Tab-separated table of C-alpha atoms in Angstrom:
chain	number	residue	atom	x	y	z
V	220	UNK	CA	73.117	71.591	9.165
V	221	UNK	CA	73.353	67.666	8.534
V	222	UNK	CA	76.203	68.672	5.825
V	223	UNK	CA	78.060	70.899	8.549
V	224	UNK	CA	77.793	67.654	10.756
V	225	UNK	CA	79.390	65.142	8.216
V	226	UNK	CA	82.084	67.868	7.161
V	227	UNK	CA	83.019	67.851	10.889
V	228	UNK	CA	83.232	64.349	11.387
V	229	UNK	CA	84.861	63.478	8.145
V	230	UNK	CA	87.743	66.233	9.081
V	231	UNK	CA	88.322	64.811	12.622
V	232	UNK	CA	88.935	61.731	10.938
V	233	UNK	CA	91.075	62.542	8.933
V	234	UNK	CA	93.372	64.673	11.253
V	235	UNK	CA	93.172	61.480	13.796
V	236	UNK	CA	94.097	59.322	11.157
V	237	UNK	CA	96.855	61.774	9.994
V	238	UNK	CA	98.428	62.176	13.659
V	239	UNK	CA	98.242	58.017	13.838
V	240	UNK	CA	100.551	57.852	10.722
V	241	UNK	CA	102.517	60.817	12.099
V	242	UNK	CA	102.492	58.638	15.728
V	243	UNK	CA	103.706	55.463	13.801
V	244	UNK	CA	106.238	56.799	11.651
V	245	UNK	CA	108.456	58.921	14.729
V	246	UNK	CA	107.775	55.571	16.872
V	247	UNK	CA	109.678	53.501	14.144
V	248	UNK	CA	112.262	56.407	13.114
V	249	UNK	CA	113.519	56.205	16.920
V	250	UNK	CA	113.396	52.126	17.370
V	251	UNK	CA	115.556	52.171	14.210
V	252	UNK	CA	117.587	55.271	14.850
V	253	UNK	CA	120.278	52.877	16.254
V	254	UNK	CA	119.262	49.751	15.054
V	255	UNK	CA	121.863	47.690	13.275
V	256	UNK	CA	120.122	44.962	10.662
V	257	UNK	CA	122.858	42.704	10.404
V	258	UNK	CA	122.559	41.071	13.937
V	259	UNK	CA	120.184	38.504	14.734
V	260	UNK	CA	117.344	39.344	17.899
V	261	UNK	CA	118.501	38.237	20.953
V	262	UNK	CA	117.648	38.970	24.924
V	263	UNK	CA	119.361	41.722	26.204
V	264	UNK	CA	122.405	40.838	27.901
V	265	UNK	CA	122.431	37.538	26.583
V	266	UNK	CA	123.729	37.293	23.132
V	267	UNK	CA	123.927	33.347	23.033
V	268	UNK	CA	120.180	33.088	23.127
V	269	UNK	CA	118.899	31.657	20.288
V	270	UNK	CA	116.004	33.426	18.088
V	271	UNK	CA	112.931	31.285	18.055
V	272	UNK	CA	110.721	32.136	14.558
V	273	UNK	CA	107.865	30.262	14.449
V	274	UNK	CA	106.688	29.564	11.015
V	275	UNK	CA	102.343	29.263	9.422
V	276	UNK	CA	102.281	28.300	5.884
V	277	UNK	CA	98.768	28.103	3.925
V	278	UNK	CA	99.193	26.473	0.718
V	279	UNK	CA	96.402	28.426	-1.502
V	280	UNK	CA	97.191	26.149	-5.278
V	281	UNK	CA	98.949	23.742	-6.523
V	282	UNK	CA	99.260	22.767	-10.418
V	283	UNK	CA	101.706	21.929	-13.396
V	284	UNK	CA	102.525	18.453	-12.048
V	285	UNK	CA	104.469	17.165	-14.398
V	286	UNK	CA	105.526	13.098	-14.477
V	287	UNK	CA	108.468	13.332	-16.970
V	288	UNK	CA	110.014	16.155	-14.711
V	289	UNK	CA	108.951	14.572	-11.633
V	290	UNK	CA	108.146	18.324	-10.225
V	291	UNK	CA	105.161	20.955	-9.120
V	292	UNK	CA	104.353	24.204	-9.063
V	293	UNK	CA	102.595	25.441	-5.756
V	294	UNK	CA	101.388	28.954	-4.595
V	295	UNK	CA	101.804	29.661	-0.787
V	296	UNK	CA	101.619	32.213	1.633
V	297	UNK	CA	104.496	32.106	4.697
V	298	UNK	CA	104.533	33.943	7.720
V	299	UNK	CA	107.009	34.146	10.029
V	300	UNK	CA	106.873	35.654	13.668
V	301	UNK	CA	109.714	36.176	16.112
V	302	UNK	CA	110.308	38.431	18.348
V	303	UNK	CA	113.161	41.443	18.584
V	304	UNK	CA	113.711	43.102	21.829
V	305	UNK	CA	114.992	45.882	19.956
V	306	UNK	CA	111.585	46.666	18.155
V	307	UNK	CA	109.804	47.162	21.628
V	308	UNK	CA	107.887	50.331	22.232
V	309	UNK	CA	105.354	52.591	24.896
V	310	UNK	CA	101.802	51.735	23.836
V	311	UNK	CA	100.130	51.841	27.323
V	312	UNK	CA	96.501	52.800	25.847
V	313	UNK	CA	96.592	50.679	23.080
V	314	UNK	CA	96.443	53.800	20.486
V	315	UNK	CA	99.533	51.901	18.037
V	316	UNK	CA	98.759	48.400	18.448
V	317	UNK	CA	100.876	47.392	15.677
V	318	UNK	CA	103.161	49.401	13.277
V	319	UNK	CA	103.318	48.248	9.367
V	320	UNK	CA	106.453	48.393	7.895
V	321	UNK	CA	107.157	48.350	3.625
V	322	UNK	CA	110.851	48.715	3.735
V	323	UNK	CA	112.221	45.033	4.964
V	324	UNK	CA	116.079	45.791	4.887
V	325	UNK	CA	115.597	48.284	7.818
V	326	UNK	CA	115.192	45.601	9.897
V	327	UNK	CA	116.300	42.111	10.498
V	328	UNK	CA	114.739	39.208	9.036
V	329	UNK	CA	115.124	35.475	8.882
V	330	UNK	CA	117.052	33.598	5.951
V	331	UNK	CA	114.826	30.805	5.503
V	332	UNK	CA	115.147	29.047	1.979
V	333	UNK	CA	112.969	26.395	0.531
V	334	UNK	CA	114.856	23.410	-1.323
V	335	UNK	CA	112.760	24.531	-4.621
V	336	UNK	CA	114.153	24.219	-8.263
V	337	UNK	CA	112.715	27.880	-8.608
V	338	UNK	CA	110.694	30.246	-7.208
V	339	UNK	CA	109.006	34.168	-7.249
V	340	UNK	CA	107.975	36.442	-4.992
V	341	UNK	CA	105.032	38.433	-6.456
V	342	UNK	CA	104.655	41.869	-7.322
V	343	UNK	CA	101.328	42.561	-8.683
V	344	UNK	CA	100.507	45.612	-7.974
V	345	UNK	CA	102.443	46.025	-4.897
V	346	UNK	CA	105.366	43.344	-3.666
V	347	UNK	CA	103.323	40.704	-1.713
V	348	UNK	CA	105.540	41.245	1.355
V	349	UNK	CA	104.467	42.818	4.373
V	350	UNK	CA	105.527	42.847	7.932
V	351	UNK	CA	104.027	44.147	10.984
V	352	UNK	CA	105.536	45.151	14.148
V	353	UNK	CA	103.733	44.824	17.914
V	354	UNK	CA	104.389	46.612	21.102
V	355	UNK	CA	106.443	43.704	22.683
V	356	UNK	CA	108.493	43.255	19.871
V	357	UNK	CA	107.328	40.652	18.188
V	358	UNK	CA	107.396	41.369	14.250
V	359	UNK	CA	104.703	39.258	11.736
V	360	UNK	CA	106.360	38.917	7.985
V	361	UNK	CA	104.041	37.804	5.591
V	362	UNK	CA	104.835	36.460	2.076
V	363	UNK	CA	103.682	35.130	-0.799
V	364	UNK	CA	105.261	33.365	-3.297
V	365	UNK	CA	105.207	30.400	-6.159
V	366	UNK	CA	107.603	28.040	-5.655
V	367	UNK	CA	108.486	24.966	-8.815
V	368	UNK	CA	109.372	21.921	-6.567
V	369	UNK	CA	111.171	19.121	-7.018
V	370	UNK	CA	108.977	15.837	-6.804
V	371	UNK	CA	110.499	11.861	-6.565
V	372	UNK	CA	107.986	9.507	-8.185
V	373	UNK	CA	107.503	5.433	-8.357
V	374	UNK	CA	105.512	4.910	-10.933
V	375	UNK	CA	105.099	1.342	-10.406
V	376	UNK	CA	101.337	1.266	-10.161
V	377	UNK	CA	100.781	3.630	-12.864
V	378	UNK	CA	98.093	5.183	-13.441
V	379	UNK	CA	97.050	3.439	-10.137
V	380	UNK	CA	99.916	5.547	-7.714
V	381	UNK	CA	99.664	7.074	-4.757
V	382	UNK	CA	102.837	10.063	-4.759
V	383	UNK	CA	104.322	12.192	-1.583
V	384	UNK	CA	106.173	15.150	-2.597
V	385	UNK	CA	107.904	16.858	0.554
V	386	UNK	CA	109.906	20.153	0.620
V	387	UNK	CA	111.584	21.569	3.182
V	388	UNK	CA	112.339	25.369	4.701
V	389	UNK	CA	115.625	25.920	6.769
V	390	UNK	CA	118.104	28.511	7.836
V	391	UNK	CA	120.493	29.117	5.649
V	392	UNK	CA	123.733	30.861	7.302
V	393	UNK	CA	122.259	29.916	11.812
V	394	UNK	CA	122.601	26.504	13.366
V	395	UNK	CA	120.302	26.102	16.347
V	396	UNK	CA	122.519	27.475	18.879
V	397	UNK	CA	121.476	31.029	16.494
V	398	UNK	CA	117.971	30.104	15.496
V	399	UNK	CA	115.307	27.430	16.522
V	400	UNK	CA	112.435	26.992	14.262
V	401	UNK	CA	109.171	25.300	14.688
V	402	UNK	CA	105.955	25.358	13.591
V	403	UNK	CA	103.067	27.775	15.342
V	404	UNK	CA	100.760	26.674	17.460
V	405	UNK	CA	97.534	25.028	16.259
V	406	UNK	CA	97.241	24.441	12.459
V	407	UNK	CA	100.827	25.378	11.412
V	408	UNK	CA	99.997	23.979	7.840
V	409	UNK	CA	96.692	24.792	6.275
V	410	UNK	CA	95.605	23.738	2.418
V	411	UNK	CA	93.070	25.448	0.811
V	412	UNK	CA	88.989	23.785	0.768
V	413	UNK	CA	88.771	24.588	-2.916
V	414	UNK	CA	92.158	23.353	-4.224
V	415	UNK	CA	92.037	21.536	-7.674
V	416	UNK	CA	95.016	19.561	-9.058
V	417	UNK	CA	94.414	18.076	-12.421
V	418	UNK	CA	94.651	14.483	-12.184
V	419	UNK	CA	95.491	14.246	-8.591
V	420	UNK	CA	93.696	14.554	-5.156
V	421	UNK	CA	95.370	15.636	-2.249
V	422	UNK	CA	94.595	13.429	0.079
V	423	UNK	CA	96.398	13.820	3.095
V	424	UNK	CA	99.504	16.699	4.032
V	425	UNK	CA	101.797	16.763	7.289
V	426	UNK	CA	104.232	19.079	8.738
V	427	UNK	CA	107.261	18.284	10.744
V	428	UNK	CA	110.605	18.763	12.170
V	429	UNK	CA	113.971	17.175	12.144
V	430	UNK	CA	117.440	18.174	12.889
V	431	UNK	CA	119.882	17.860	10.477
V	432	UNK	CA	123.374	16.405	11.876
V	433	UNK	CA	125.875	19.340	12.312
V	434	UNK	CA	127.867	20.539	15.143
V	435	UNK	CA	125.380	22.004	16.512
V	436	UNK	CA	122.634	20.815	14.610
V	437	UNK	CA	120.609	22.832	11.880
V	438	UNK	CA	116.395	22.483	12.408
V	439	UNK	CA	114.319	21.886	9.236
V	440	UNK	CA	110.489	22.420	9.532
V	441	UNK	CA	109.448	19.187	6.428
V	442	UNK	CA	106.237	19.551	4.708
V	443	UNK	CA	104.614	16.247	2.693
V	444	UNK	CA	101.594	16.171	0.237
V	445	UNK	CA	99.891	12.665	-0.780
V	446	UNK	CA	98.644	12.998	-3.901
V	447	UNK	CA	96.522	10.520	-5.520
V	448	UNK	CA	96.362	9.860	-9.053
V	449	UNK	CA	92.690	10.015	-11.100
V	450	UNK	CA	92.529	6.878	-13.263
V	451	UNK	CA	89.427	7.599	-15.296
V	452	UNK	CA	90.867	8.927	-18.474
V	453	UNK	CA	93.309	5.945	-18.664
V	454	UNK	CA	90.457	4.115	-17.972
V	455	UNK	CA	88.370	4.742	-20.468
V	456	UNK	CA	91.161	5.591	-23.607
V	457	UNK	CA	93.369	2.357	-22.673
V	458	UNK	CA	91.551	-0.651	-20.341
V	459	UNK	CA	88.224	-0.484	-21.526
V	460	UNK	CA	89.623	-0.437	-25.186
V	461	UNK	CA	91.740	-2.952	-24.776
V	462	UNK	CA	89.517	-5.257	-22.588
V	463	UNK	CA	87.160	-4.929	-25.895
V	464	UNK	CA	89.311	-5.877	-28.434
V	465	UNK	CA	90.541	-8.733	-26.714
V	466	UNK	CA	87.169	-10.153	-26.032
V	467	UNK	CA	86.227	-9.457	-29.833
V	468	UNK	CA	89.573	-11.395	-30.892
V	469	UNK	CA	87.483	-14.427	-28.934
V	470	UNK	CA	84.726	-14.375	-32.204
V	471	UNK	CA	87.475	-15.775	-34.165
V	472	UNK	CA	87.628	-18.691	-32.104
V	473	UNK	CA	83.949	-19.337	-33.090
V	474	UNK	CA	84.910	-18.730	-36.958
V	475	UNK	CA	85.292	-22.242	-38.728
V	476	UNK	CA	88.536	-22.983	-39.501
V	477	UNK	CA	88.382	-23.162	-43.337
V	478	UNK	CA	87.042	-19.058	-43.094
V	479	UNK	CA	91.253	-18.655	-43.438
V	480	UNK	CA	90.472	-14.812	-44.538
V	481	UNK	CA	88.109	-13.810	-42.753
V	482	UNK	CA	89.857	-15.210	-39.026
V	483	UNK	CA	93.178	-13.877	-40.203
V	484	UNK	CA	91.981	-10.504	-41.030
V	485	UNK	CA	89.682	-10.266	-37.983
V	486	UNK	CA	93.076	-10.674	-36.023
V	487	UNK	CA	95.610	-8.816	-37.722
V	488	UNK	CA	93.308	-5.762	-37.842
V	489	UNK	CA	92.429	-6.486	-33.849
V	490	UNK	CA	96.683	-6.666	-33.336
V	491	UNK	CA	97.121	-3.562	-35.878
V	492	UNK	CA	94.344	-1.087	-33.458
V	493	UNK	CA	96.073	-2.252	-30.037
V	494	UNK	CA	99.037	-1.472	-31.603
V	495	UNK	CA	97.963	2.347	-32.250
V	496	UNK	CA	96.288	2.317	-28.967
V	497	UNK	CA	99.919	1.533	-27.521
V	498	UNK	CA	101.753	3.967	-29.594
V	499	UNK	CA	98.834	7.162	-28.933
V	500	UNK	CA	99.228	6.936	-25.859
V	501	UNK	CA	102.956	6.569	-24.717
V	502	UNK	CA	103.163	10.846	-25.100
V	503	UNK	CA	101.228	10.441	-21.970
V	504	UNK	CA	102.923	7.820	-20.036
V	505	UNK	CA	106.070	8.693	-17.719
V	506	UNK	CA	109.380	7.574	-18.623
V	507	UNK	CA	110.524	4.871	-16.269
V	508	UNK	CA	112.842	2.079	-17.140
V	509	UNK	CA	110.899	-0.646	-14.856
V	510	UNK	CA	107.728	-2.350	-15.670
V	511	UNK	CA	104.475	-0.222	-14.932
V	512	UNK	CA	100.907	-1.087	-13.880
V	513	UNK	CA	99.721	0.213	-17.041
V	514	UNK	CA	102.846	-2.023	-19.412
V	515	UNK	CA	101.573	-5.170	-17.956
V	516	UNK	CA	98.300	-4.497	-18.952
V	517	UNK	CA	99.254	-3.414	-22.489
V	518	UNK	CA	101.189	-6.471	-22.868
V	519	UNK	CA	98.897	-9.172	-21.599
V	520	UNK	CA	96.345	-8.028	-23.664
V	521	UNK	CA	98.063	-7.892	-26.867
V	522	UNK	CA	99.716	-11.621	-26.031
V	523	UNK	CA	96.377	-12.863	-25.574
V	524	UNK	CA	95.581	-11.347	-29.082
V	525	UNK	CA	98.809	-13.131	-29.964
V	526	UNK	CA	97.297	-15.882	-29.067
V	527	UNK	CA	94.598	-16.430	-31.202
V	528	UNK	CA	96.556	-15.349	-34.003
V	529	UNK	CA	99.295	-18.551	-33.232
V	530	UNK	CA	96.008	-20.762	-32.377
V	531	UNK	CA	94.635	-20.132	-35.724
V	532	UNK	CA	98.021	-21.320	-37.638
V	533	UNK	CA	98.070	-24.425	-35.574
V	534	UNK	CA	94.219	-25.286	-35.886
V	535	UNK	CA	95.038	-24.098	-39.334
V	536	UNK	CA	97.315	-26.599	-40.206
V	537	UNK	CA	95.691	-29.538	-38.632
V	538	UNK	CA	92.169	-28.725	-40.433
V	539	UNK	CA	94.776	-29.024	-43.674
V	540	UNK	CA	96.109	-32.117	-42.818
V	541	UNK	CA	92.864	-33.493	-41.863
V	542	UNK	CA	91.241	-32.321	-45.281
V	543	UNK	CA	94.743	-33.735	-46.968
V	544	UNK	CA	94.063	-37.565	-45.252
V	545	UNK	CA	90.258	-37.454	-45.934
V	546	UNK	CA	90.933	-36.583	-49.647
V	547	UNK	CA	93.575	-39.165	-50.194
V	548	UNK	CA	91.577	-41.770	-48.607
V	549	UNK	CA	88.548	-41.040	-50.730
V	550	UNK	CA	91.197	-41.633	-53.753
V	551	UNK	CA	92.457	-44.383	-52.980
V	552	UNK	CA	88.986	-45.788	-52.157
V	553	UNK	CA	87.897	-44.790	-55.598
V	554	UNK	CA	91.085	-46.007	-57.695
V	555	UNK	CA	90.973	-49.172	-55.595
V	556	UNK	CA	94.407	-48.853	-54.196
V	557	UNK	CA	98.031	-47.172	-54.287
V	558	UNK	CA	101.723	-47.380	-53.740
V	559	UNK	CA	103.098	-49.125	-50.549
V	560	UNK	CA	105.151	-45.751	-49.299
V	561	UNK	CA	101.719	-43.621	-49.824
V	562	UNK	CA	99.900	-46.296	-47.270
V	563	UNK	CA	102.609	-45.633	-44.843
V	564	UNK	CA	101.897	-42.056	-45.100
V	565	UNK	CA	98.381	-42.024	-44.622
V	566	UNK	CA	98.728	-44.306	-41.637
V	567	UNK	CA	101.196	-42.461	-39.786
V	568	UNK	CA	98.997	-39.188	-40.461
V	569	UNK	CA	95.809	-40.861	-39.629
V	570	UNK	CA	97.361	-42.769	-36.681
V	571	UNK	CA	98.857	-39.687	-35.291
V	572	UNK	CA	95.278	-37.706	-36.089
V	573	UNK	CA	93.514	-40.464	-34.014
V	574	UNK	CA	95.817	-40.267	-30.816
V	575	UNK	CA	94.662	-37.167	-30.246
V	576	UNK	CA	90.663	-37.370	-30.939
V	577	UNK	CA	87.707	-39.354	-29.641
V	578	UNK	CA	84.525	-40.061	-30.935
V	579	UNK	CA	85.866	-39.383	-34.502
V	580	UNK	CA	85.798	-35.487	-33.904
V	581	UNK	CA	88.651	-33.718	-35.670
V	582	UNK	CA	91.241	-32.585	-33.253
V	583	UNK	CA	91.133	-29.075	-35.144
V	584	UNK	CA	87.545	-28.390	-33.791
V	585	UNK	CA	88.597	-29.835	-30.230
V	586	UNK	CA	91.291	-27.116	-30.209
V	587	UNK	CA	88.515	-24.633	-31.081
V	588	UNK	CA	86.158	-26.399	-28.872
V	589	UNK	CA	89.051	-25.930	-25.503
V	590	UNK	CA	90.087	-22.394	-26.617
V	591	UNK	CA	86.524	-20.731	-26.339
V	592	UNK	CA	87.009	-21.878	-22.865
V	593	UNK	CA	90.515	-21.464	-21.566
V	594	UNK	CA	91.160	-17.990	-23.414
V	595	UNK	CA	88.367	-15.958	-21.420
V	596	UNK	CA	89.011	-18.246	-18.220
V	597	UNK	CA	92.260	-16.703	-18.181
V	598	UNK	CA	91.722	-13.154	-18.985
V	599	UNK	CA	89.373	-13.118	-15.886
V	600	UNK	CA	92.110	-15.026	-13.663
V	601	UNK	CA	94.389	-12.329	-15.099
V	602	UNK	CA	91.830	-9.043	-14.369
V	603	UNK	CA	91.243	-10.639	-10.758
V	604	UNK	CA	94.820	-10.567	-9.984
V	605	UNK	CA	95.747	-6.993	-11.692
V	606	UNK	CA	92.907	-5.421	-10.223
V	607	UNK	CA	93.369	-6.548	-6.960
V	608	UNK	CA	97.364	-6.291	-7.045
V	609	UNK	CA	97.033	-2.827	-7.785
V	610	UNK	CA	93.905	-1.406	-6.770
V	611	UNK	CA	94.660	-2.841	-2.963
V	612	UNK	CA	98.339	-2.368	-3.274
V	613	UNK	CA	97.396	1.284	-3.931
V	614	UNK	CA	95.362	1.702	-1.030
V	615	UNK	CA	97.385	-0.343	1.351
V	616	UNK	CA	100.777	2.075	0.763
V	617	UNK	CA	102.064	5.396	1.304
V	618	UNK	CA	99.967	6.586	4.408
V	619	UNK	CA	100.656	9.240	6.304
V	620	UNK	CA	100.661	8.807	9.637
């Protein structure tokens, strides 16, 4: 009996599901019976009235942002809605409420274009296009497609910078005397909770409208992201590295200045790693023929490496001399006296020596003394500055308002 019962029911479902797509399909063979897809929707008896399409875009992914291309790939879905007085039908209990329809070119739609460098509709399994038609007319086309954008990028404060890529969707063949677009009601742009974009955040998106200046003007509904660049892998494969070697190139400062080998190879080998640090990791930098955030860090760095490296030949040089006028006058002290042009010499040397040390310490060790000082003074005046430049100067720029 119970089995009799669910045949029943399951039959009377499907024969009222059967007469619904039998309903739908003779109400949409005599809308389109004369229907002519070509012309736009306009009131009847007014053919100057513009069509108004209101456009909803969700933006479900975005990825493959590429610096050295300056573009992105992102994954959207677009509706559009508008109404066409044409498409109206008798629905007085409700039974319809909205027709689907799979075959687009029956109808008219909208030629909205994005300013992409490519795009794709998809087709897996089905084409990802669908449009539904209501009793008043109004039609719902739903799309979804990928879209490779084109992105303008400073990369002054690299890795540091903030980017806003913006795309637009217009009209491509109707002014706005033929077709006014805007954005729907309530959240016209929507971004999806769980988006991921590998070394960016999206921090902030915006839709709008402007007119572009023709006759009779042509409406363009803008869209901007603000991404934010994530730091921490330059972070840890270039500034920490680099902030470590140049600190170790400071132990040579504490190296006496006869160990000639052992502070010359300390700093060569110091000059020869930042050097591959530099070179790994250009692959990775963009292409940009100003200075970058990141170049002026490279290059302070290795200067003050540099540094050392011209310190040591000077203190070098002095320690020499100073060795060369303590060794003559220990000869001449001995031997009980020389030639008049080898007194002159010494003098001069020992005079000029003098000038510039007190208490009878060598001026090679002062040197050493004033650079164990100065050097790391001014790598933390230097990481003050850059950090703050660019850090705040990040935050402080690009905002969407």
């Amino acid at each position: 009996m119970e089995f009799l019962q669910i045949l029943v029911i399951c039959t009377s479902l499907s024969l009222a599901i059967g007469n619904m797509v039998q309903l739908q399909k003779s109400t949409l063979d005599k809308m389109l019976r004369n229907y002519d897809p070509s012309l736009r929707p306009h009131i009847i008896g007014s053919a100057d009235s513009p069509t108004q399409i209101s456009v909803n875009m969700f933006i479900s992914d975005i990825f493959d942002v590429s610096d050295s291309k300056m573009e992105y790939v992102i994954q959207m879905y677009l509706r559009e809605t508008w109404v066409d007085p044409r498409l109206r039908y008798p629905d007085p209990e409700g039974i319809l409420q909205s027709i689907p329809l799979g075959t687009f070119h029956r109808i008219w739609t909208p030629d909205l274009f994005f300013n992409e460098r490519d795009g794709k509709f998809h087709n897996v399994q089905r084409s990802n296009r669908f449009a539904r038609i209501f009793a008043d007319g109004k039609v719902s086309f739903i799309s979804r497609l990928t879209l490779k954008m084109h992105c303008p990028m400073n990369f002054k404060y690299f890795p540091f910078d903030r980017q806003i890529c913006s795309f637009e969707l217009e009209s491509y063949g109707f002014e706005t005397k033929d077709i006014i677009l805007r954005w729907s009601d309530g959240s016209p742009l929507q971004v999806n909770s769980k988006l991921h974009i590998s070394n960016f955040i999206l921090e902030d998106f915006d839709a709008s409208y402007r007119d572009k200046a023709t006759r009779y003007g042509h409406g363009c509904l803008t869209v901007k992201l603000q991404i934010k660049r994530q730091y921490g892998y330059f972070l840890t494969q270039i500034f920490i590295p680099f902030l470590i070697l140049v600190a170790v190139s400071w132990l040579s400062l504490w190296l006496d200045a006869r160990a000639v080998t052992l502070r010359l190879s300390l700093i060569v080998i110091l000059l020869c790693m930042m050097m591959l640090l530099a070179v790994g990791v250009q692959p990775l930098l963009p292409p940009a023929s100003y200075t970058k955030a990141i170049d002026i860090w490279i290059a302070v760095c290795l200067s003050l490496v540099f540094a050392c490296l011209l310190q040591f030949i000077l203190v070098n040089q002095l320690a020499r001399r100073e060795r060369r006028v303590r060794i003559t006058e220990n000869h001449v002290s001995k031997n009980g006296g020389c030639n008049t042009g080898d007194i002159k010499k010494i003098s001069k040397m020992k005079n000029i020596l003098e000038k510039c040390s007190n208490n009878h310490i060598p001026i090679s060790k002062k040197i050493d003394f004033l650079c164990r000082v100065l050097f790391p003074i001014a790598f933390v005046i230097f990481n003050c500055i850059f950090w703050f430049t660019y850090i705040r100067g990040r935050d402080s720029r690009l905002i969407l308002k």
